[in-house]
C-alpha positions as a LaTeX table, in Angstrom:
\begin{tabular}{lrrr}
\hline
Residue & $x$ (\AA) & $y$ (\AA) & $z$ (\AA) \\
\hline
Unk1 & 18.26 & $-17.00$ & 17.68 \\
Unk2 & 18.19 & $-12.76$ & 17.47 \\
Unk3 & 20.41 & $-12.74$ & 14.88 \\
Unk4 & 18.98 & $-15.77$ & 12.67 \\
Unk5 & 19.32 & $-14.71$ & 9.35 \\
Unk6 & 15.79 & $-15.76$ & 8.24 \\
Unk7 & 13.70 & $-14.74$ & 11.36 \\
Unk8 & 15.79 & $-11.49$ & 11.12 \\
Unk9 & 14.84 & $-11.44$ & 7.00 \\
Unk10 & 11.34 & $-12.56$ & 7.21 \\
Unk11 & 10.79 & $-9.89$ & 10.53 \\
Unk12 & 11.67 & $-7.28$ & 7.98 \\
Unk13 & 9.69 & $-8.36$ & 4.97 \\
Unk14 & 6.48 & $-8.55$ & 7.43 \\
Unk15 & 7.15 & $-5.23$ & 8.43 \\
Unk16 & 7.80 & $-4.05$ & 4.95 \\
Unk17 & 5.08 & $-5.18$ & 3.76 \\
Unk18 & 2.41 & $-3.99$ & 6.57 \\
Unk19 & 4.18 & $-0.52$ & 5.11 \\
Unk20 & 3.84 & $-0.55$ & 2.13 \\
Unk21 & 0.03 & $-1.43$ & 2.23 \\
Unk22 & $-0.24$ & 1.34 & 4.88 \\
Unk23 & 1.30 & 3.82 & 2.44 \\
Unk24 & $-0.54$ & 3.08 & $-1.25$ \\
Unk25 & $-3.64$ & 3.15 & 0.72 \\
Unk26 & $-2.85$ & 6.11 & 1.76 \\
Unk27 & $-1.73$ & 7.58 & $-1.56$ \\
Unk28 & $-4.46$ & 6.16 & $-3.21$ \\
Unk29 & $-6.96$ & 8.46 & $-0.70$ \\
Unk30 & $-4.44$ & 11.47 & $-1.49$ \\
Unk31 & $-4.88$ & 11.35 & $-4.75$ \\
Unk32 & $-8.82$ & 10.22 & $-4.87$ \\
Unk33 & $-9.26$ & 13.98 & $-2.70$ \\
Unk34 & $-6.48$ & 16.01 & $-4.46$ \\
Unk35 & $-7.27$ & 17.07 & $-7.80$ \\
Unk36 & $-4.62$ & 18.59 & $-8.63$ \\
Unk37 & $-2.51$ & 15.78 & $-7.21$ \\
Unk38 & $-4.83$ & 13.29 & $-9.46$ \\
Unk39 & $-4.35$ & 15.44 & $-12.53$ \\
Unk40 & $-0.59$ & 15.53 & $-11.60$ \\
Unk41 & $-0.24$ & 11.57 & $-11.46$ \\
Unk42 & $-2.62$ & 11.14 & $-14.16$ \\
Unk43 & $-0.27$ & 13.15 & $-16.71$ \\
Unk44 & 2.80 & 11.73 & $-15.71$ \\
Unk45 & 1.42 & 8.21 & $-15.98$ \\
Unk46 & 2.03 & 7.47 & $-12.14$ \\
Unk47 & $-0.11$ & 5.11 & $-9.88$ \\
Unk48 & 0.18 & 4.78 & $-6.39$ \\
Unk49 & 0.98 & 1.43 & $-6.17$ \\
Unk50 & 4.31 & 2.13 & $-8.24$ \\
Unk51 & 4.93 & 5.15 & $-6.37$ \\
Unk52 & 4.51 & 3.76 & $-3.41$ \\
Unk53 & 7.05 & 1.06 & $-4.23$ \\
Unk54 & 9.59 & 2.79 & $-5.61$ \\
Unk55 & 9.45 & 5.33 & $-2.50$ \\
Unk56 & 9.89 & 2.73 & 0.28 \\
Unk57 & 12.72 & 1.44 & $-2.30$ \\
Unk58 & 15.01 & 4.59 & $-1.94$ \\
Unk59 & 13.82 & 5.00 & 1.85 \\
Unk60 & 15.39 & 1.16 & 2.37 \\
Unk61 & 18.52 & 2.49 & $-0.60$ \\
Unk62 & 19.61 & 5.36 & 2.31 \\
Unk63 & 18.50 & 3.43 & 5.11 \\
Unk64 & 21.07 & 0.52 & 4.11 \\
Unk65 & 24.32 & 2.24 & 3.25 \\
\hline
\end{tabular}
């Protein structure tokens, strides 16, 4: 049952998930108190939520060689 491909699959979108949410709110405080970090994002046409996606992306990329 450890190694059940869905438990295993479903385990790791939970805790994906329960990341991500962690880390955009996060980001989104960041930038709110930052303002050069808000200017920065705002310029380069960057939200958190993509950011935040794209960097738990590459994380999972090395993670998973």
């Amino acid at each position: 049952a450890a190694f059940n491909i869905e438990k295993v699959t479903k385990e790791f979108f939970e805790k994906y998930k329960g990341l991500y949410i962690e880390l955009e709110e996060s980001l989104r405080e960041i930038v709110k108190r930052d303002k050069d970090l808000k200017k920065e994002f705002e310029s380069k046409g960057i939200d958190t939520v993509d950011f935040a996606k794209k960097l738990l992306g590459q994380i999972v990329f090395l993670y998973f060689p």
